PDB file of C-alpha atoms in Angstrom:
ATOM      1  CA  UNK U   1      -9.531   8.305  12.614  1.00  0.00           C
ATOM      2  CA  UNK U   2      -6.383   9.179  10.754  1.00  0.00           C
ATOM      3  CA  UNK U   3      -6.656  10.723   7.303  1.00  0.00           C
ATOM      4  CA  UNK U   4      -4.028  11.293   4.648  1.00  0.00           C
ATOM      5  CA  UNK U   5      -4.452  13.985   2.000  1.00  0.00           C
ATOM      6  CA  UNK U   6      -2.526  14.293  -1.231  1.00  0.00           C
ATOM      7  CA  UNK U   7      -3.739  17.491  -2.811  1.00  0.00           C
ATOM      8  CA  UNK U   8      -2.019  17.036  -6.182  1.00  0.00           C
ATOM      9  CA  UNK U   9      -3.770  14.359  -8.289  1.00  0.00           C
ATOM     10  CA  UNK U  10      -1.253  14.800 -11.106  1.00  0.00           C
ATOM     11  CA  UNK U  11       2.140  16.430 -11.578  1.00  0.00           C
ATOM     12  CA  UNK U  12       4.756  16.535 -14.271  1.00  0.00           C
ATOM     13  CA  UNK U  13       8.448  17.365 -14.290  1.00  0.00           C
ATOM     14  CA  UNK U  14      11.212  17.527 -16.838  1.00  0.00           C
ATOM     15  CA  UNK U  15      13.921  14.928 -16.702  1.00  0.00           C
ATOM     16  CA  UNK U  16      16.822  15.923 -14.412  1.00  0.00           C
ATOM     17  CA  UNK U  17      14.757  18.508 -12.574  1.00  0.00           C
ATOM     18  CA  UNK U  18      13.485  18.413  -9.000  1.00  0.00           C
ATOM     19  CA  UNK U  19       9.882  17.907  -7.992  1.00  0.00           C
ATOM     20  CA  UNK U  20       8.099  17.926  -4.642  1.00  0.00           C
ATOM     21  CA  UNK U  21       4.960  15.950  -3.880  1.00  0.00           C
ATOM     22  CA  UNK U  22       2.855  17.095  -0.960  1.00  0.00           C
ATOM     23  CA  UNK U  23       1.136  15.088   1.751  1.00  0.00           C
ATOM     24  CA  UNK U  24      -0.675  16.145   4.879  1.00  0.00           C
ATOM     25  CA  UNK U  25      -2.219  13.962   7.535  1.00  0.00           C
ATOM     26  CA  UNK U  26      -4.391  14.259  10.551  1.00  0.00           C
ATOM     27  CA  UNK U  27      -3.736  12.448  13.804  1.00  0.00           C
ATOM     28  CA  UNK U  28      -3.882  12.994  17.533  1.00  0.00           C
ATOM     29  CA  UNK U  29      -0.986  10.630  18.143  1.00  0.00           C
ATOM     30  CA  UNK U  30       2.502  11.855  18.985  1.00  0.00           C
ATOM     31  CA  UNK U  31       4.425   8.842  17.730  1.00  0.00           C
ATOM     32  CA  UNK U  32       3.677   7.297  14.346  1.00  0.00           C
ATOM     33  CA  UNK U  33       5.280   6.378  11.032  1.00  0.00           C
ATOM     34  CA  UNK U  34       4.994   7.809   7.561  1.00  0.00           C
ATOM     35  CA  UNK U  35       5.751   6.202   4.233  1.00  0.00           C
ATOM     36  CA  UNK U  36       5.965   7.035   0.569  1.00  0.00           C
ATOM     37  CA  UNK U  37       5.210   4.200  -1.831  1.00  0.00           C
ATOM     38  CA  UNK U  38       5.711   4.232  -5.603  1.00  0.00           C
ATOM     39  CA  UNK U  39       3.523   2.296  -8.054  1.00  0.00           C
ATOM     40  CA  UNK U  40       4.841   2.391 -11.636  1.00  0.00           C
ATOM     41  CA  UNK U  41       2.336   1.738 -14.444  1.00  0.00           C
ATOM     42  CA  UNK U  42       1.246  -1.908 -14.342  1.00  0.00           C
ATOM     43  CA  UNK U  43       3.978  -2.712 -11.880  1.00  0.00           C
ATOM     44  CA  UNK U  44       4.433  -3.527  -8.246  1.00  0.00           C
ATOM     45  CA  UNK U  45       4.061  -1.005  -5.444  1.00  0.00           C
ATOM     46  CA  UNK U  46       7.395  -0.492  -3.738  1.00  0.00           C
ATOM     47  CA  UNK U  47       8.525   1.402  -0.667  1.00  0.00           C
ATOM     48  CA  UNK U  48      10.399   4.600  -1.473  1.00  0.00           C
ATOM     49  CA  UNK U  49      11.124   6.030   1.937  1.00  0.00           C
ATOM     50  CA  UNK U  50       9.841   6.038   5.514  1.00  0.00           C
ATOM     51  CA  UNK U  51      10.037   8.362   8.472  1.00  0.00           C
ATOM     52  CA  UNK U  52       9.608   7.812  12.196  1.00  0.00           C
ATOM     53  CA  UNK U  53       7.773  10.741  13.779  1.00  0.00           C
ATOM     54  CA  UNK U  54      10.052  10.808  16.805  1.00  0.00           C
ATOM     55  CA  UNK U  55      13.073  11.452  14.588  1.00  0.00           C
ATOM     56  CA  UNK U  56      13.693  15.107  13.814  1.00  0.00           C
ATOM     57  CA  UNK U  57      16.091  14.360  10.986  1.00  0.00           C
ATOM     58  CA  UNK U  58      14.457  14.047   7.584  1.00  0.00           C
ATOM     59  CA  UNK U  59      14.857  10.657   5.923  1.00  0.00           C
ATOM     60  CA  UNK U  60      16.886  10.410   2.719  1.00  0.00           C
ATOM     61  CA  UNK U  61      17.284   7.588   0.205  1.00  0.00           C
ATOM     62  CA  UNK U  62      19.553   8.522  -2.679  1.00  0.00           C
ATOM     63  CA  UNK U  63      17.595  10.971  -4.867  1.00  0.00           C
ATOM     64  CA  UNK U  64      14.533  10.814  -2.617  1.00  0.00           C
ATOM     65  CA  UNK U  65      14.177  12.888   0.524  1.00  0.00           C
ATOM     66  CA  UNK U  66      11.346  14.046   2.720  1.00  0.00           C
ATOM     67  CA  UNK U  67      10.476  17.303   4.404  1.00  0.00           C
ATOM     68  CA  UNK U  68       8.781  16.238   7.622  1.00  0.00           C
ATOM     69  CA  UNK U  69       7.051  19.071   9.447  1.00  0.00           C
ATOM     70  CA  UNK U  70       5.498  17.461  12.504  1.00  0.00           C
ATOM     71  CA  UNK U  71       3.728  20.539  13.850  1.00  0.00           C
ATOM     72  CA  UNK U  72       2.177  21.218  10.468  1.00  0.00           C
ATOM     73  CA  UNK U  73       1.455  17.492   9.945  1.00  0.00           C
ATOM     74  CA  UNK U  74       3.132  17.656   6.576  1.00  0.00           C
ATOM     75  CA  UNK U  75       5.262  14.995   4.896  1.00  0.00           C
ATOM     76  CA  UNK U  76       6.386  16.009   1.406  1.00  0.00           C
ATOM     77  CA  UNK U  77       8.576  13.955  -0.924  1.00  0.00           C
ATOM     78  CA  UNK U  78      11.332  15.584  -2.945  1.00  0.00           C
ATOM     79  CA  UNK U  79      12.717  13.796  -5.971  1.00  0.00           C
ATOM     80  CA  UNK U  80      15.972  15.213  -7.233  1.00  0.00           C
ATOM     81  CA  UNK U  81      17.443  14.674 -10.704  1.00  0.00           C
ATOM     82  CA  UNK U  82      14.170  13.138 -11.915  1.00  0.00           C
ATOM     83  CA  UNK U  83      14.483  10.142 -14.217  1.00  0.00           C
ATOM     84  CA  UNK U  84      12.039   8.661 -16.720  1.00  0.00           C
ATOM     85  CA  UNK U  85      11.756   5.614 -14.476  1.00  0.00           C
ATOM     86  CA  UNK U  86      10.336   7.796 -11.723  1.00  0.00           C
ATOM     87  CA  UNK U  87       7.078   8.033 -13.654  1.00  0.00           C
ATOM     88  CA  UNK U  88       4.564   6.409 -11.326  1.00  0.00           C
ATOM     89  CA  UNK U  89       1.720   6.905  -8.919  1.00  0.00           C
ATOM     90  CA  UNK U  90       3.076   7.979  -5.541  1.00  0.00           C
ATOM     91  CA  UNK U  91       1.167   7.191  -2.375  1.00  0.00           C
ATOM     92  CA  UNK U  92       1.681   8.739   1.021  1.00  0.00           C
ATOM     93  CA  UNK U  93       0.754   6.477   3.939  1.00  0.00           C
ATOM     94  CA  UNK U  94       0.416   6.753   7.697  1.00  0.00           C
ATOM     95  CA  UNK U  95       0.874   3.998  10.261  1.00  0.00           C
ATOM     96  CA  UNK U  96      -0.497   4.034  13.780  1.00  0.00           C
ATOM     97  CA  UNK U  97       1.943   3.734  16.637  1.00  0.00           C
ATOM     98  CA  UNK U  98       2.498   0.240  17.993  1.00  0.00           C
ATOM     99  CA  UNK U  99       0.330  -1.177  20.705  1.00  0.00           C
ATOM    100  CA  UNK U 100      -3.297  -2.140  20.972  1.00  0.00           C
ATOM    101  CA  UNK U 101      -2.958  -4.438  17.987  1.00  0.00           C
ATOM    102  CA  UNK U 102      -3.095  -1.548  15.567  1.00  0.00           C
ATOM    103  CA  UNK U 103       0.498  -1.245  14.416  1.00  0.00           C
ATOM    104  CA  UNK U 104      -0.266  -3.026  11.176  1.00  0.00           C
ATOM    105  CA  UNK U 105      -2.768  -0.518   9.786  1.00  0.00           C
ATOM    106  CA  UNK U 106      -1.639   1.667   6.918  1.00  0.00           C
ATOM    107  CA  UNK U 107      -3.843   4.584   5.903  1.00  0.00           C
ATOM    108  CA  UNK U 108      -3.174   5.718   2.348  1.00  0.00           C
ATOM    109  CA  UNK U 109      -3.775   8.936   0.475  1.00  0.00           C
ATOM    110  CA  UNK U 110      -5.386   8.899  -2.966  1.00  0.00           C
ATOM    111  CA  UNK U 111      -2.059   9.225  -4.698  1.00  0.00           C
ATOM    112  CA  UNK U 112      -0.262  11.645  -7.034  1.00  0.00           C
ATOM    113  CA  UNK U 113       0.435  10.608 -10.603  1.00  0.00           C
ATOM    114  CA  UNK U 114       3.898  11.884 -11.489  1.00  0.00           C
ATOM    115  CA  UNK U 115       5.006  11.995 -15.101  1.00  0.00           C
ATOM    116  CA  UNK U 116       8.640  12.637 -15.928  1.00  0.00           C
ATOM    117  CA  UNK U 117       9.005  14.107 -19.394  1.00  0.00           C
ATOM    118  CA  UNK U 118      12.125  13.690 -21.547  1.00  0.00           C
TER     119      UNK U 118
ATOM    120  CA  UNK Z   1      10.894 -16.334  -6.879  1.00  0.00           C
ATOM    121  CA  UNK Z   2      11.419 -13.568  -4.385  1.00  0.00           C
ATOM    122  CA  UNK Z   3       9.170 -11.077  -2.651  1.00  0.00           C
ATOM    123  CA  UNK Z   4       5.410 -11.278  -2.868  1.00  0.00           C
ATOM    124  CA  UNK Z   5       3.742 -12.986  -5.824  1.00  0.00           C
ATOM    125  CA  UNK Z   6       0.092 -13.031  -6.845  1.00  0.00           C
ATOM    126  CA  UNK Z   7      -1.836 -15.195  -9.265  1.00  0.00           C
ATOM    127  CA  UNK Z   8      -3.606 -14.734 -11.530  1.00  0.00           C
ATOM    128  CA  UNK Z   9      -2.519 -11.301 -12.673  1.00  0.00           C
ATOM    129  CA  UNK Z  10      -5.772 -10.744 -14.531  1.00  0.00           C
ATOM    130  CA  UNK Z  11      -9.192 -12.276 -13.938  1.00  0.00           C
ATOM    131  CA  UNK Z  12     -12.510 -11.773 -15.651  1.00  0.00           C
ATOM    132  CA  UNK Z  13     -15.528 -13.382 -14.050  1.00  0.00           C
ATOM    133  CA  UNK Z  14     -19.272 -13.321 -14.205  1.00  0.00           C
ATOM    134  CA  UNK Z  15     -21.429 -12.429 -11.265  1.00  0.00           C
ATOM    135  CA  UNK Z  16     -22.325 -16.078 -10.621  1.00  0.00           C
ATOM    136  CA  UNK Z  17     -18.796 -17.473 -10.817  1.00  0.00           C
ATOM    137  CA  UNK Z  18     -16.601 -18.633  -7.977  1.00  0.00           C
ATOM    138  CA  UNK Z  19     -12.907 -17.914  -8.206  1.00  0.00           C
ATOM    139  CA  UNK Z  20      -9.911 -17.550  -5.911  1.00  0.00           C
ATOM    140  CA  UNK Z  21      -6.964 -15.191  -5.789  1.00  0.00           C
ATOM    141  CA  UNK Z  22      -3.666 -16.491  -4.493  1.00  0.00           C
ATOM    142  CA  UNK Z  23      -0.825 -14.695  -2.775  1.00  0.00           C
ATOM    143  CA  UNK Z  24       2.514 -16.123  -1.734  1.00  0.00           C
ATOM    144  CA  UNK Z  25       5.316 -14.395   0.137  1.00  0.00           C
ATOM    145  CA  UNK Z  26       8.923 -15.560   0.136  1.00  0.00           C
ATOM    146  CA  UNK Z  27      10.167 -13.121   2.769  1.00  0.00           C
ATOM    147  CA  UNK Z  28       9.668 -15.148   5.935  1.00  0.00           C
ATOM    148  CA  UNK Z  29       7.035 -12.694   7.149  1.00  0.00           C
ATOM    149  CA  UNK Z  30       4.354 -13.424   9.721  1.00  0.00           C
ATOM    150  CA  UNK Z  31       1.611 -11.011   8.647  1.00  0.00           C
ATOM    151  CA  UNK Z  32      -0.316 -10.838   5.370  1.00  0.00           C
ATOM    152  CA  UNK Z  33      -2.880  -8.385   4.039  1.00  0.00           C
ATOM    153  CA  UNK Z  34      -5.496  -7.975   1.312  1.00  0.00           C
ATOM    154  CA  UNK Z  35      -6.162  -4.505  -0.096  1.00  0.00           C
ATOM    155  CA  UNK Z  36      -8.618  -3.270  -2.717  1.00  0.00           C
ATOM    156  CA  UNK Z  37      -7.406  -0.524  -5.046  1.00  0.00           C
ATOM    157  CA  UNK Z  38     -10.092   1.284  -7.014  1.00  0.00           C
ATOM    158  CA  UNK Z  39      -9.546   4.191  -9.361  1.00  0.00           C
ATOM    159  CA  UNK Z  40      -9.280   7.575  -7.657  1.00  0.00           C
ATOM    160  CA  UNK Z  41      -9.753   6.108  -4.183  1.00  0.00           C
ATOM    161  CA  UNK Z  42      -7.241   5.355  -1.456  1.00  0.00           C
ATOM    162  CA  UNK Z  43      -6.214   1.764  -0.961  1.00  0.00           C
ATOM    163  CA  UNK Z  44      -8.747   0.024   1.226  1.00  0.00           C
ATOM    164  CA  UNK Z  45      -7.551  -2.526   3.750  1.00  0.00           C
ATOM    165  CA  UNK Z  46      -9.763  -5.613   3.585  1.00  0.00           C
ATOM    166  CA  UNK Z  47      -8.221  -8.312   5.766  1.00  0.00           C
ATOM    167  CA  UNK Z  48      -5.175  -8.820   7.951  1.00  0.00           C
ATOM    168  CA  UNK Z  49      -3.714 -12.112   9.092  1.00  0.00           C
ATOM    169  CA  UNK Z  50      -1.045 -12.414  11.735  1.00  0.00           C
ATOM    170  CA  UNK Z  51       0.495 -15.852  12.294  1.00  0.00           C
ATOM    171  CA  UNK Z  52      -2.336 -17.349  10.241  1.00  0.00           C
ATOM    172  CA  UNK Z  53      -5.000 -15.827  12.484  1.00  0.00           C
ATOM    173  CA  UNK Z  54      -7.355 -13.203  11.104  1.00  0.00           C
ATOM    174  CA  UNK Z  55      -6.918 -10.036  13.130  1.00  0.00           C
ATOM    175  CA  UNK Z  56      -8.843  -7.605  10.966  1.00  0.00           C
ATOM    176  CA  UNK Z  57     -11.945  -7.733   8.834  1.00  0.00           C
ATOM    177  CA  UNK Z  58     -12.585  -4.231   7.658  1.00  0.00           C
ATOM    178  CA  UNK Z  59     -16.350  -4.522   7.113  1.00  0.00           C
ATOM    179  CA  UNK Z  60     -15.862  -6.485   3.930  1.00  0.00           C
ATOM    180  CA  UNK Z  61     -18.959  -8.124   2.356  1.00  0.00           C
ATOM    181  CA  UNK Z  62     -19.237 -11.865   2.865  1.00  0.00           C
ATOM    182  CA  UNK Z  63     -18.883 -12.506  -0.858  1.00  0.00           C
ATOM    183  CA  UNK Z  64     -15.154 -12.071  -0.153  1.00  0.00           C
ATOM    184  CA  UNK Z  65     -13.764 -14.898   1.957  1.00  0.00           C
ATOM    185  CA  UNK Z  66     -10.086 -14.967   2.965  1.00  0.00           C
ATOM    186  CA  UNK Z  67      -8.057 -18.019   3.876  1.00  0.00           C
ATOM    187  CA  UNK Z  68      -4.556 -18.225   5.314  1.00  0.00           C
ATOM    188  CA  UNK Z  69      -3.435 -21.865   5.528  1.00  0.00           C
ATOM    189  CA  UNK Z  70       0.109 -20.941   6.589  1.00  0.00           C
ATOM    190  CA  UNK Z  71       2.240 -17.848   7.017  1.00  0.00           C
ATOM    191  CA  UNK Z  72       3.438 -17.945   3.398  1.00  0.00           C
ATOM    192  CA  UNK Z  73       0.099 -18.259   1.601  1.00  0.00           C
ATOM    193  CA  UNK Z  74      -3.032 -16.158   1.499  1.00  0.00           C
ATOM    194  CA  UNK Z  75      -6.140 -16.685  -0.577  1.00  0.00           C
ATOM    195  CA  UNK Z  76      -9.160 -14.567  -1.350  1.00  0.00           C
ATOM    196  CA  UNK Z  77     -12.175 -16.618  -2.372  1.00  0.00           C
ATOM    197  CA  UNK Z  78     -14.715 -14.782  -4.492  1.00  0.00           C
ATOM    198  CA  UNK Z  79     -18.353 -15.650  -5.115  1.00  0.00           C
ATOM    199  CA  UNK Z  80     -21.420 -13.829  -6.356  1.00  0.00           C
ATOM    200  CA  UNK Z  81     -19.470 -10.639  -6.969  1.00  0.00           C
ATOM    201  CA  UNK Z  82     -20.909  -7.359  -8.209  1.00  0.00           C
ATOM    202  CA  UNK Z  83     -19.576  -5.145 -11.016  1.00  0.00           C
ATOM    203  CA  UNK Z  84     -18.494  -2.579  -8.426  1.00  0.00           C
ATOM    204  CA  UNK Z  85     -16.080  -5.176  -7.069  1.00  0.00           C
ATOM    205  CA  UNK Z  86     -13.965  -4.723 -10.185  1.00  0.00           C
ATOM    206  CA  UNK Z  87     -10.617  -3.394  -8.964  1.00  0.00           C
ATOM    207  CA  UNK Z  88      -6.966  -4.208  -8.443  1.00  0.00           C
ATOM    208  CA  UNK Z  89      -6.554  -6.518  -5.453  1.00  0.00           C
ATOM    209  CA  UNK Z  90      -3.215  -6.218  -3.747  1.00  0.00           C
ATOM    210  CA  UNK Z  91      -1.618  -8.589  -1.322  1.00  0.00           C
ATOM    211  CA  UNK Z  92       1.071  -7.448   1.089  1.00  0.00           C
ATOM    212  CA  UNK Z  93       3.175  -8.981   3.812  1.00  0.00           C
ATOM    213  CA  UNK Z  94       5.194  -7.708   6.743  1.00  0.00           C
ATOM    214  CA  UNK Z  95       7.407  -9.059   9.477  1.00  0.00           C
ATOM    215  CA  UNK Z  96       4.648  -8.537  11.993  1.00  0.00           C
ATOM    216  CA  UNK Z  97       6.807  -7.833  14.997  1.00  0.00           C
ATOM    217  CA  UNK Z  98       8.926  -4.863  13.983  1.00  0.00           C
ATOM    218  CA  UNK Z  99       8.459  -1.178  14.486  1.00  0.00           C
ATOM    219  CA  UNK Z 100       7.665   0.223  12.040  1.00  0.00           C
ATOM    220  CA  UNK Z 101       6.234  -2.830  10.355  1.00  0.00           C
ATOM    221  CA  UNK Z 102       6.924  -2.060   6.707  1.00  0.00           C
ATOM    222  CA  UNK Z 103       4.590  -3.764   4.266  1.00  0.00           C
ATOM    223  CA  UNK Z 104       5.791  -5.242   0.985  1.00  0.00           C
ATOM    224  CA  UNK Z 105       3.310  -5.525  -1.846  1.00  0.00           C
ATOM    225  CA  UNK Z 106       2.640  -8.010  -4.613  1.00  0.00           C
ATOM    226  CA  UNK Z 107       1.894  -6.967  -8.214  1.00  0.00           C
ATOM    227  CA  UNK Z 108      -1.849  -7.353  -7.758  1.00  0.00           C
ATOM    228  CA  UNK Z 109      -4.671  -9.141  -9.530  1.00  0.00           C
ATOM    229  CA  UNK Z 110      -6.745  -7.016 -11.889  1.00  0.00           C
ATOM    230  CA  UNK Z 111     -10.309  -8.262 -11.412  1.00  0.00           C
ATOM    231  CA  UNK Z 112     -13.144  -7.470 -13.791  1.00  0.00           C
ATOM    232  CA  UNK Z 113     -16.656  -8.541 -12.873  1.00  0.00           C
ATOM    233  CA  UNK Z 114     -19.080  -8.629 -15.780  1.00  0.00           C
TER     234      UNK Z 114
END
């Protein structure tokens, strides 16, 4: 079974600085998908960024980028120019490759609570 | 409204009560999900529906009963719950036929069982 590990339960960063959240996973599959979701306090969980394992290029969405190291099974999230609104719980998630009726399953890590300080 | 909505946002119930959680998606998706989010634990997938057919029941106790009358609505019927069932219950939806099949979440229902 796939597992997702987020080793940092809590992190903090000063506004405008850069922070990196770590995520590792375990799988025997070669093709899969990885996601970072953000859950602000008392608010909806939203997708931040996603990465297809077959793509070598790291995904980027504005201030958010990932460092995808397939051999190391690592998928870290870098937030540049941190803003107060980035304060949230961040979840790393893994999705099985399609086929066999299992492409809908997301396996989540326990999350990292990020606090951006003014 | 847009996206995925859930009602009620907060629910307090006794162990002998019967209540229902409602989820509605306005995204034209074909798949819907129920997750349980407890403190300091990963999100736990409970049920998956694809085209109104249940395709996953992740060993959830029978005191939780899902219902999907159409592709836009999903319910979670609750009865004889235990205090350890107190959690945030999240609904999500996805297209169902795309790769990767990104899931979009609702705001959740905060359930407290007394």
